[in-house]
Tab-separated table of C-alpha atoms in Angstrom:
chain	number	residue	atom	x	y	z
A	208	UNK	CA	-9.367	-19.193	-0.080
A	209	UNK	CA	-10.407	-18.941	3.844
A	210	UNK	CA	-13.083	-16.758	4.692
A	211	UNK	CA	-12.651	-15.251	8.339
A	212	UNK	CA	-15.814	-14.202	9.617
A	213	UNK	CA	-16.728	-10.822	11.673
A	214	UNK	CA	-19.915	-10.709	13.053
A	215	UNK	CA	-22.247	-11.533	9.570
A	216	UNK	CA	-19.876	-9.956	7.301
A	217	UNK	CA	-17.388	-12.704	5.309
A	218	UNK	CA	-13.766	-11.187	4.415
A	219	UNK	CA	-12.533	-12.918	1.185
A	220	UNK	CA	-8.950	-12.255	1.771
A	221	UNK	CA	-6.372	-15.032	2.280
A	222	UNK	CA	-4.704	-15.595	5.951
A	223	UNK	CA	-0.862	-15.678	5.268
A	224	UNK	CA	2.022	-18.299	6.690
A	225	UNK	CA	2.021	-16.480	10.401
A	226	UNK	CA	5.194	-14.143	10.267
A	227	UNK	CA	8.087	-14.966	12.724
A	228	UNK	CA	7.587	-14.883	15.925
A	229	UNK	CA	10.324	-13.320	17.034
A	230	UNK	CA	8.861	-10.292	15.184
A	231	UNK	CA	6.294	-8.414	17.684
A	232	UNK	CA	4.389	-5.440	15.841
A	233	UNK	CA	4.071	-2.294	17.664
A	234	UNK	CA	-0.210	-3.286	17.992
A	235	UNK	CA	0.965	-6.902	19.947
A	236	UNK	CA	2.934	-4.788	22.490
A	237	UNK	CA	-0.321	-3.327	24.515
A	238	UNK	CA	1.835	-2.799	27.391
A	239	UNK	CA	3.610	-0.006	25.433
A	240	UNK	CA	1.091	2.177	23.969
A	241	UNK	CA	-2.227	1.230	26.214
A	242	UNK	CA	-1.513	3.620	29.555
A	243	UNK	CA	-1.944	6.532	27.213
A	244	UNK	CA	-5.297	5.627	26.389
A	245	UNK	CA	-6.768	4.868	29.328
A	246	UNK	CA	-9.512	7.710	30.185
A	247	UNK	CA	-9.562	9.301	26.828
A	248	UNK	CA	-11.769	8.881	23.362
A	249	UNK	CA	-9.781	6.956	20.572
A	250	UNK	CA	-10.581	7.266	16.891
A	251	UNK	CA	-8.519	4.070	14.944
A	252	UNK	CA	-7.375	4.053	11.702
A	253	UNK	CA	-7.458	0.474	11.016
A	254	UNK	CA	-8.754	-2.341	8.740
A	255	UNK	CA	-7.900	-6.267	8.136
A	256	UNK	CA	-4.418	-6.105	8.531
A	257	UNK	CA	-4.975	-4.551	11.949
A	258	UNK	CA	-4.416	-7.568	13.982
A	259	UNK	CA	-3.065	-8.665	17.653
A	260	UNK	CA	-2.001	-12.372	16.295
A	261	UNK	CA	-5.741	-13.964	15.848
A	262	UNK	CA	-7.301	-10.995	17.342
A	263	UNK	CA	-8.243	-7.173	15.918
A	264	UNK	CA	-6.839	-4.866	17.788
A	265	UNK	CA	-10.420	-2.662	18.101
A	266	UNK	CA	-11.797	-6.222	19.684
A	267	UNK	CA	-8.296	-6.550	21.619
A	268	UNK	CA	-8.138	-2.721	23.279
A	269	UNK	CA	-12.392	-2.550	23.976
A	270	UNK	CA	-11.452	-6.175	25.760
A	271	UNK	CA	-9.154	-4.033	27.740
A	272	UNK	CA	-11.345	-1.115	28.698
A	273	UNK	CA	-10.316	1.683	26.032
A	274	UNK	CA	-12.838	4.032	24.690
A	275	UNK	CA	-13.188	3.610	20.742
A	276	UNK	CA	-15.370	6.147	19.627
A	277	UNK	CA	-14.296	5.794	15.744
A	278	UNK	CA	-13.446	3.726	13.356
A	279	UNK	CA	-11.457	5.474	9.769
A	280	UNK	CA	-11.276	3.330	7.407
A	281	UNK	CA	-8.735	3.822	4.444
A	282	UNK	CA	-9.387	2.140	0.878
A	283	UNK	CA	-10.612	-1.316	0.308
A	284	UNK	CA	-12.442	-0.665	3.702
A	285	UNK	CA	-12.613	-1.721	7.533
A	286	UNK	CA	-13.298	-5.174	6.324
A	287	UNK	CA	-11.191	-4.858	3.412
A	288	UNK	CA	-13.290	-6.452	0.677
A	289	UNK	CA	-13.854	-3.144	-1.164
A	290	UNK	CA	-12.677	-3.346	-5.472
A	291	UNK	CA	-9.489	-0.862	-5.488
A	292	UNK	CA	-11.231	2.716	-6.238
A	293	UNK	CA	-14.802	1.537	-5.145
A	294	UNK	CA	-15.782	4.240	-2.760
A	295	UNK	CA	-16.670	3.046	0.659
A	296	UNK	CA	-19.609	4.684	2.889
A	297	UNK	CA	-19.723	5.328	6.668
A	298	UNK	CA	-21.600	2.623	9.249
A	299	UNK	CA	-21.215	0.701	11.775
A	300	UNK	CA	-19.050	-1.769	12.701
A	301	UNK	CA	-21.478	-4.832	13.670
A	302	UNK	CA	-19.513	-6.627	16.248
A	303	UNK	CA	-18.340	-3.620	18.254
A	304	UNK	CA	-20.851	-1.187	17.214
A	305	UNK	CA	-18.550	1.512	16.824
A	306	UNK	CA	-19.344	3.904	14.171
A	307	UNK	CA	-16.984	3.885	10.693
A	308	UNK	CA	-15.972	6.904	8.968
A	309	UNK	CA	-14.526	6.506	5.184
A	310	UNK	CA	-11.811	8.246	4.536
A	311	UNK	CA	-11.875	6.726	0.868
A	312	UNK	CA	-13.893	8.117	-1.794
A	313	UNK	CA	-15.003	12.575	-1.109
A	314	UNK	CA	-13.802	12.388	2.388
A	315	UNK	CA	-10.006	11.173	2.508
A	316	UNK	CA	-9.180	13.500	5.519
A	317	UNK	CA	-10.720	13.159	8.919
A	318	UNK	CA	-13.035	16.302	9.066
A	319	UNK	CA	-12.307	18.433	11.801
A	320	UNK	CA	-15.613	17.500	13.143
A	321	UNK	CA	-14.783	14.271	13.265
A	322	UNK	CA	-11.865	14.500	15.704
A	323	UNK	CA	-13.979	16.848	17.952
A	324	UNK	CA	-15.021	14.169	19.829
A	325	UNK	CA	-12.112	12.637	19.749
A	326	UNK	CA	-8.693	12.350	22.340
A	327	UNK	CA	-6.614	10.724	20.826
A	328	UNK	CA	-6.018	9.025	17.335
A	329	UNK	CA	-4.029	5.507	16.456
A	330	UNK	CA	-2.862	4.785	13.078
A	331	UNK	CA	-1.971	0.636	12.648
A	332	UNK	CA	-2.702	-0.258	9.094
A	333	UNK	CA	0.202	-2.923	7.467
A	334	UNK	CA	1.397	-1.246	4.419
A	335	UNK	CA	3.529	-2.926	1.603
A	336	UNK	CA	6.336	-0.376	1.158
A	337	UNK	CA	5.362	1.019	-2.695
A	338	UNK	CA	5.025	4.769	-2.970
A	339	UNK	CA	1.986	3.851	-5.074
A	340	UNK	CA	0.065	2.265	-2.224
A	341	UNK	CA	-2.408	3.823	-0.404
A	342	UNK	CA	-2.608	3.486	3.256
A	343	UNK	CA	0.494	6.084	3.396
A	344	UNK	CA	-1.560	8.278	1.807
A	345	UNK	CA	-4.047	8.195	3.714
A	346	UNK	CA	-1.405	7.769	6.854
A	347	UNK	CA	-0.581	11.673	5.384
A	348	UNK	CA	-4.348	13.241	5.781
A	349	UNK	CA	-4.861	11.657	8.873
A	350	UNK	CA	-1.676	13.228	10.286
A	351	UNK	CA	-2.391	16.436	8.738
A	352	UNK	CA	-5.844	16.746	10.408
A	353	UNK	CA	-4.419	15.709	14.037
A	354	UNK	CA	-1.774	18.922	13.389
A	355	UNK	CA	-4.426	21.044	12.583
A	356	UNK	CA	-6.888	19.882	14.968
A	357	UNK	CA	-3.886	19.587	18.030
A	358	UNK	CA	-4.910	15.925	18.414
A	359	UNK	CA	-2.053	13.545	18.862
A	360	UNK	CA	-1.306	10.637	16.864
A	361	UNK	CA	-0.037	7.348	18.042
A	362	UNK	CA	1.297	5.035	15.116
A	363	UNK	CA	1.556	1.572	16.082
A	364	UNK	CA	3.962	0.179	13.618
A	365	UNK	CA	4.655	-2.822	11.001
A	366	UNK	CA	7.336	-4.405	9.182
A	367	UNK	CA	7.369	-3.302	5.780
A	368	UNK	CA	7.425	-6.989	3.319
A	369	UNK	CA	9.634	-4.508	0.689
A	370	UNK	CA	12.037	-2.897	3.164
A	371	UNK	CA	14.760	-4.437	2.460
A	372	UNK	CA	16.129	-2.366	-0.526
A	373	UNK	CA	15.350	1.040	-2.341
A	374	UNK	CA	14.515	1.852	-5.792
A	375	UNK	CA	12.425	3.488	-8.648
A	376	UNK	CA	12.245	7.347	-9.849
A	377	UNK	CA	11.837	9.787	-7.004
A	378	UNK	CA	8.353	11.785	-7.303
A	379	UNK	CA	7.927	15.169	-8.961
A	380	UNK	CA	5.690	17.085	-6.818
A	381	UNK	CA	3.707	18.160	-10.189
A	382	UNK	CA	2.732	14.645	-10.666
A	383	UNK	CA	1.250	14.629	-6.795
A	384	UNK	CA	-1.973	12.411	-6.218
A	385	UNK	CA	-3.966	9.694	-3.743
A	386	UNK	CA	-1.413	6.905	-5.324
A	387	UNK	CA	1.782	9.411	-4.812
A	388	UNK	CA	1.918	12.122	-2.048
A	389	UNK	CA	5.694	12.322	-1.195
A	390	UNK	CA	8.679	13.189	-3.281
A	391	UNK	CA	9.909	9.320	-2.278
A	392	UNK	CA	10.569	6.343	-4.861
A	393	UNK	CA	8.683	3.949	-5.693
A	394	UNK	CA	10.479	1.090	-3.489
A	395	UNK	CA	10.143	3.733	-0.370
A	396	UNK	CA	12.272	1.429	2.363
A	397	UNK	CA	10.281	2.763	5.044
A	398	UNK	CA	7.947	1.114	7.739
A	399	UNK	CA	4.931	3.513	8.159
A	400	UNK	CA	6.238	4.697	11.094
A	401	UNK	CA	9.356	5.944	9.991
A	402	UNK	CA	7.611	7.367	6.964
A	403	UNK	CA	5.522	9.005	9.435
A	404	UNK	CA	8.433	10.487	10.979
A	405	UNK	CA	9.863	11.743	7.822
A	406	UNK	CA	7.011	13.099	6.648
A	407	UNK	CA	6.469	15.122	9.998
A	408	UNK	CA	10.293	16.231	10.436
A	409	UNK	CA	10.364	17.255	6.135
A	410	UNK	CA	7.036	19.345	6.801
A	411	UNK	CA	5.631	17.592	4.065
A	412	UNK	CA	2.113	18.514	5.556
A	413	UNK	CA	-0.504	21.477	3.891
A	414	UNK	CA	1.503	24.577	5.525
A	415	UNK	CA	4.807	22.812	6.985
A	416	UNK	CA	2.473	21.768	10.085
A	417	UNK	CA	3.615	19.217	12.093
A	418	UNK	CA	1.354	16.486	14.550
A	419	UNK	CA	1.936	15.255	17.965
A	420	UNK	CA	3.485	11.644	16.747
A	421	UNK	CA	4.075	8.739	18.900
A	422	UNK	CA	5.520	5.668	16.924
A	423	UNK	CA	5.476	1.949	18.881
A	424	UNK	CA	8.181	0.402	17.116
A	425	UNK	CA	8.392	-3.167	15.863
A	426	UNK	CA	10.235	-5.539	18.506
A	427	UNK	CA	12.854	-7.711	16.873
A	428	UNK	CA	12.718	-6.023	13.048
A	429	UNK	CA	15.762	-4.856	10.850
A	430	UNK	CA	15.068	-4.174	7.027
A	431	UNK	CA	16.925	-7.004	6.405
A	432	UNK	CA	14.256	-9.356	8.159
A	433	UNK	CA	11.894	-11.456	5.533
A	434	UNK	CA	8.379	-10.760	6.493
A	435	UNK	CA	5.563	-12.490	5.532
A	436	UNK	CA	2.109	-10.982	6.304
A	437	UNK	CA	0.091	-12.354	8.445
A	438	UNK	CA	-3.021	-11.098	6.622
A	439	UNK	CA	-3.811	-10.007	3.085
A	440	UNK	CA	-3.182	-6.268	2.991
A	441	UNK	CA	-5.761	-6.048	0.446
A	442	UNK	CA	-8.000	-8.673	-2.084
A	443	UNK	CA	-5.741	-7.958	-5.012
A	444	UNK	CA	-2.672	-8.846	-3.226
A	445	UNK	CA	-3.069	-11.819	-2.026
A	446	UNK	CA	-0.100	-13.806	-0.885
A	447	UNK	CA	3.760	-12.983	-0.443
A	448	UNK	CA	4.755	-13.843	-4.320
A	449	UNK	CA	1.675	-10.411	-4.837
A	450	UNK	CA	3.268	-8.295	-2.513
A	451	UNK	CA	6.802	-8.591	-3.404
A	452	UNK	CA	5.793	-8.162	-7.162
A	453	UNK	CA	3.603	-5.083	-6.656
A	454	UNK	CA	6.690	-2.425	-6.754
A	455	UNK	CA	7.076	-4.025	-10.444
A	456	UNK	CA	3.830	-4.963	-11.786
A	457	UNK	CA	1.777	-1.976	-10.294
A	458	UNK	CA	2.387	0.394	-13.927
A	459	UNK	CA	0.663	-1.907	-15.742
A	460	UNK	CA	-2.190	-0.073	-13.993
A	461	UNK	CA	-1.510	2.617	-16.798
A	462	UNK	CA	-1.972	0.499	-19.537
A	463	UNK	CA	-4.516	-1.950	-20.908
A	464	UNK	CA	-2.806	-4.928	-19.603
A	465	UNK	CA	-4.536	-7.206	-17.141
A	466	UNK	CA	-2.593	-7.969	-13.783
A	467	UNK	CA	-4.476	-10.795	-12.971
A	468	UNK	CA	-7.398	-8.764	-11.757
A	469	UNK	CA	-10.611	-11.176	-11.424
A	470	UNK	CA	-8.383	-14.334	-11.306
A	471	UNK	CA	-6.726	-15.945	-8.278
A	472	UNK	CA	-3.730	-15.099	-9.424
A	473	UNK	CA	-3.702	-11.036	-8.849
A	474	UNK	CA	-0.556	-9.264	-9.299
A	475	UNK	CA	0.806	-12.518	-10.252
A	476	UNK	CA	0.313	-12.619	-13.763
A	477	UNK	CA	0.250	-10.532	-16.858
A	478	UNK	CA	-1.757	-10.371	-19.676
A	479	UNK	CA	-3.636	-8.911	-22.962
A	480	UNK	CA	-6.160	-9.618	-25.545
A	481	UNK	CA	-3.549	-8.305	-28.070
A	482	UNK	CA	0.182	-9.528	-27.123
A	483	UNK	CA	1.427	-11.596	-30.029
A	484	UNK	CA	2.878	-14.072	-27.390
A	485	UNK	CA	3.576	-15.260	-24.161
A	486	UNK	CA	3.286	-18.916	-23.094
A	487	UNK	CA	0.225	-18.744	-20.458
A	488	UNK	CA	-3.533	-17.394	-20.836
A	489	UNK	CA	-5.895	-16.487	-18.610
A	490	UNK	CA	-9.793	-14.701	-18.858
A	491	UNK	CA	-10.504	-11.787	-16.346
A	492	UNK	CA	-13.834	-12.441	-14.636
A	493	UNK	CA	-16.051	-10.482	-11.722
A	494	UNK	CA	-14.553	-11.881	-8.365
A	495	UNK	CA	-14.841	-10.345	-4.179
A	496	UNK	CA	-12.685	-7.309	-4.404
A	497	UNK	CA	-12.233	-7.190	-8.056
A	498	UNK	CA	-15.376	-5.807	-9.644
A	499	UNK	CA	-15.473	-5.195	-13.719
A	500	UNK	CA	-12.029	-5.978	-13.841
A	501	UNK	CA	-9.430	-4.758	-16.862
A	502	UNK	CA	-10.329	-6.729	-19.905
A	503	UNK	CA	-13.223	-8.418	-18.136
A	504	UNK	CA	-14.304	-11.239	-20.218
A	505	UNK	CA	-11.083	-11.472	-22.632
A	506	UNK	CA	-8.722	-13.974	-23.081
A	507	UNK	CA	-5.000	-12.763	-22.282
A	508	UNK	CA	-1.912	-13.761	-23.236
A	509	UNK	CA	0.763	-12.885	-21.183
A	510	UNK	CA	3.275	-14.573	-18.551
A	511	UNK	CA	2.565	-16.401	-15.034
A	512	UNK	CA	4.846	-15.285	-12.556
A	513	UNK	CA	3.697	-17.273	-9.338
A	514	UNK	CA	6.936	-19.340	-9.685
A	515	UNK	CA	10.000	-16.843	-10.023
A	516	UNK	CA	11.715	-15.120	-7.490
A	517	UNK	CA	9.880	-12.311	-6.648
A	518	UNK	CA	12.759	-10.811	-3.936
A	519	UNK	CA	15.747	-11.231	-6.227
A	520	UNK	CA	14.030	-9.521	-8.654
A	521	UNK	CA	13.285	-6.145	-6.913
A	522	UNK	CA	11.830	-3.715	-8.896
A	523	UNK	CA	11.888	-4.247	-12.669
A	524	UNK	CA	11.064	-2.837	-15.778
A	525	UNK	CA	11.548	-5.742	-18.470
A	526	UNK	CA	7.619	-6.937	-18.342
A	527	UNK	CA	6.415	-3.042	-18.697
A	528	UNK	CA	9.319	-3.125	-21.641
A	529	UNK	CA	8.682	-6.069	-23.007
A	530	UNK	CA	4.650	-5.220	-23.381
A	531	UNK	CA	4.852	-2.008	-25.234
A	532	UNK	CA	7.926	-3.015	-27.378
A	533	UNK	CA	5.327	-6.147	-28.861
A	534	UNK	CA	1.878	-4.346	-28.396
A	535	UNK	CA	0.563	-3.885	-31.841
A	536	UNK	CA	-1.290	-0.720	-31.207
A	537	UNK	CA	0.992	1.384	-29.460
A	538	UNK	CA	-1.533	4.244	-29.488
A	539	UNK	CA	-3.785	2.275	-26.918
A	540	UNK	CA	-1.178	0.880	-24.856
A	541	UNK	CA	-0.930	3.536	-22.356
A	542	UNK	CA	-4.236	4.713	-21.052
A	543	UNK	CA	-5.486	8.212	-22.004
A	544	UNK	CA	-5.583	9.657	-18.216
A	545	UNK	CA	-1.506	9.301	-18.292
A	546	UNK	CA	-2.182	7.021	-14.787
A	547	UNK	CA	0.963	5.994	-16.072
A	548	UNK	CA	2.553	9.202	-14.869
A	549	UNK	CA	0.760	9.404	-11.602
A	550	UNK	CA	2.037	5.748	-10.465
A	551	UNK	CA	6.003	6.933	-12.106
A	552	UNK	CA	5.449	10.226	-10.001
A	553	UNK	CA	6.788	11.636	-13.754
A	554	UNK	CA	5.694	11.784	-17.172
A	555	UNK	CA	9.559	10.724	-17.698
A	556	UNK	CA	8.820	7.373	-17.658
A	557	UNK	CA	6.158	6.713	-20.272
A	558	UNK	CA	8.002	8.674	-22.808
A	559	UNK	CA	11.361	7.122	-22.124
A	560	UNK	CA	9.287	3.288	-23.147
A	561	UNK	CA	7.563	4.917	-26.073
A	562	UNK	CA	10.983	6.160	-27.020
A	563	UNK	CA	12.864	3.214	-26.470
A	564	UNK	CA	15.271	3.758	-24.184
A	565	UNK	CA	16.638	0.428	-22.644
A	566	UNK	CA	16.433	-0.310	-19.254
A	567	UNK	CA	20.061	0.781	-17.567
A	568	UNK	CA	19.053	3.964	-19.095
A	569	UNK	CA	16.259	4.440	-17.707
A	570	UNK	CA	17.630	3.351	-14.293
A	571	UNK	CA	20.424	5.730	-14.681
A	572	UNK	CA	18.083	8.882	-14.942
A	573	UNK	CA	16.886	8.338	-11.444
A	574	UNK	CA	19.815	9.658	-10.237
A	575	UNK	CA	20.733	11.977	-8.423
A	576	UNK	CA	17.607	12.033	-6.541
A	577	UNK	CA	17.898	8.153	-5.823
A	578	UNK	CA	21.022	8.940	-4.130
A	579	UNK	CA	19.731	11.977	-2.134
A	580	UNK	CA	16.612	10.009	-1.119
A	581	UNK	CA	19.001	7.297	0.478
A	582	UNK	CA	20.548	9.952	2.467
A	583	UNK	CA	17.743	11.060	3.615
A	584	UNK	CA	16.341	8.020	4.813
A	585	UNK	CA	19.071	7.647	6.870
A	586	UNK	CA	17.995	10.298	9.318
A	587	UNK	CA	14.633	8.836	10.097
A	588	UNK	CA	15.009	5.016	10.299
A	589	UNK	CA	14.324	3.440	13.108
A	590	UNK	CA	15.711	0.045	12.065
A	591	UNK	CA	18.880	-0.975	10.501
């Protein structure tokens, strides 16, 4: 693992295979975006992913005479070596010296306070295209409080490393939380920009507001582009085989089955002190970005998935299957909070494993909303 250095501060994440380079984010194409911040006070929403090739973009736009005044950063933090759910505090950043705001932890909306001083606000954050992730959630707060605070948003955007297909069980707004915000599916097919775009022209904001939004598309991006990241989007995920797993492996969050949490293999293998079998083993332990990890200290059983192909399988249910069907406590499988439910967007989906029902089934109830989803997306894409 690479550390990249800021200032004093090491960031254990991994730097990826650069993408193509006939790919130009919306953050590498200054000339776009930068005339409308000239003269004003900028507040970014941005951590480790928020690069200009080997440069961050805060460095890259003070180099060019913009006015940052704030720094938001979303889960995992500006740095992004936060644990997933550790809160984060405000500070300063100590190479720019611009002041960080959390917006992880009690405060995941910019206060209106906090845009007081501000102009204008730019969202660039890489996302990984699962409902369950999330930077689009906190992409939704932070456009909320621009609406209500009359503060436009600029949204420089990223290919999305899952965008090339769409799938999962739309959300029921009942099951609504940080990991689930939009009645989308879990496989979303949406850069963040054209997620911000839905989200503004559905009025999916508190009171059907709607923000000033500028979005500064991606340069030589269809869906149907592989994309690898450039940067870790966070320390869990950790290469390409992670990310395109995620939409799959992400329920075991529900249960008490290890993902590979304190290993090197995150979201790359799967695990548990009490399945009967399963060919590979592996032991949890305290690593950067995965503090007191599920089944810390426990040997696991389970399945190493670094080698199969992660795109051709999509979005699967057969490991979350497979695990219940052999647990021997079935009682225990599922945590007690019903996470389960909150990553599904539906309580549909735990009961339909504890019942039974076979995969096609399962895939089948999805629909019609599946279908209606698709349509939907239609209107606000942005790339083919």
């Amino acid at each position: 693992m690479r550390l990249e250095r800021a200032g004093t501060m090491a960031r254990p994440y991994k730097v990826f295979t650069p993408a193509k380079a006939s790919v130009q984010t919306g953050a590498e194409q200054t000339n776009l975006y930068t005339s409308s911040l000239r003269g004003k006070r900028v507040g970014m929403v941005v951590n480790q992913t928020s690069m200009i090739r080997q440069t961050h973009v805060v460095d890259s736009l003070l180099a060019l005479g913009i006015t940052i005044k704030t720094i938001f950063a979303p889960e995992h933090g500006f740095r992004g070596t936060a644990s997933a759910g550790e809160k984060i505090g405000n500070g300063r950043d100590p190479k720019s010296g611009v002041s960080i705001v959390s917006l992880y932890g009690k405060n995941y909306k910019p206060a209106a306070a906090q845009l007081d001083s501000l102009d204008v606000v730019v969202f660039d954050i890489q996302d990984v295209g699962a409902r369950f992730y999330t930077y689009i959630s906190t992409l939704h707060y932070v456009m909320e409080a621009c609406a209500e605070a009359k503060k436009p948003l600029v949204v420089l955007d990223r290919p999305n490393p899952n965008g090339h297909y769409v799938d999962g069980p739309v959300l029921d707004p009942a099951f609504k939380s940080f990991v689930g915000m939009h009645p989308i599916p879990v496989v979303h097919g949406l850069t963040v920009g054209e997620l911000a775009r839905m989200i503004n022209g559905e009025k999916w904001l508190a009171g059907g507001v709607q923000c000033s939004l500028t979005v500064v598309p991606v340069k030589g991006y269809t869906h149907a582009t592989p994309y690898t990241l450039p940067v870790a989007p966070s320390p869990n995920l950790p290469n390409r085989q992670a990310v395109l797993l995620y939409p799959s492996l992400c329920f075991f969050e529900g249960t008490n089955v290890s993902l590979g949490r304190g290993t090197d293999t995150q979201f790359q293998v799967i695990g548990s002190p009490t399945y009967p079998s399963g060919p590979y083993t592996f032991t949890p332990v305290d690593k950067p970005g995965a503090v007191n990890p599920p089944n810390k200290g426990k040997l696991c059983y389970g399945y190493d998935l670094t080698k199969i192909d992660a795109q051709k399988l999509g979005l699967s249910l057969k490991y979350l299957l497979d695990f219940y069907q052999k647990t021997p406590d079935k009682e225990t499988f599922f945590l007690k909070t019903n996470f389960i439910d909150k990553l599904a967007g539906t309580d549909q989906l735990r009961k339909q494993v504890i019942a039974g029902v076979p995969e096609k089934a399962i895939r089948q109830s999805w629909e019609p909303a599946l279908s209606r989803y698709k349509q939907l997306r239609k209107t606000y894409l942005l790339y083919l």
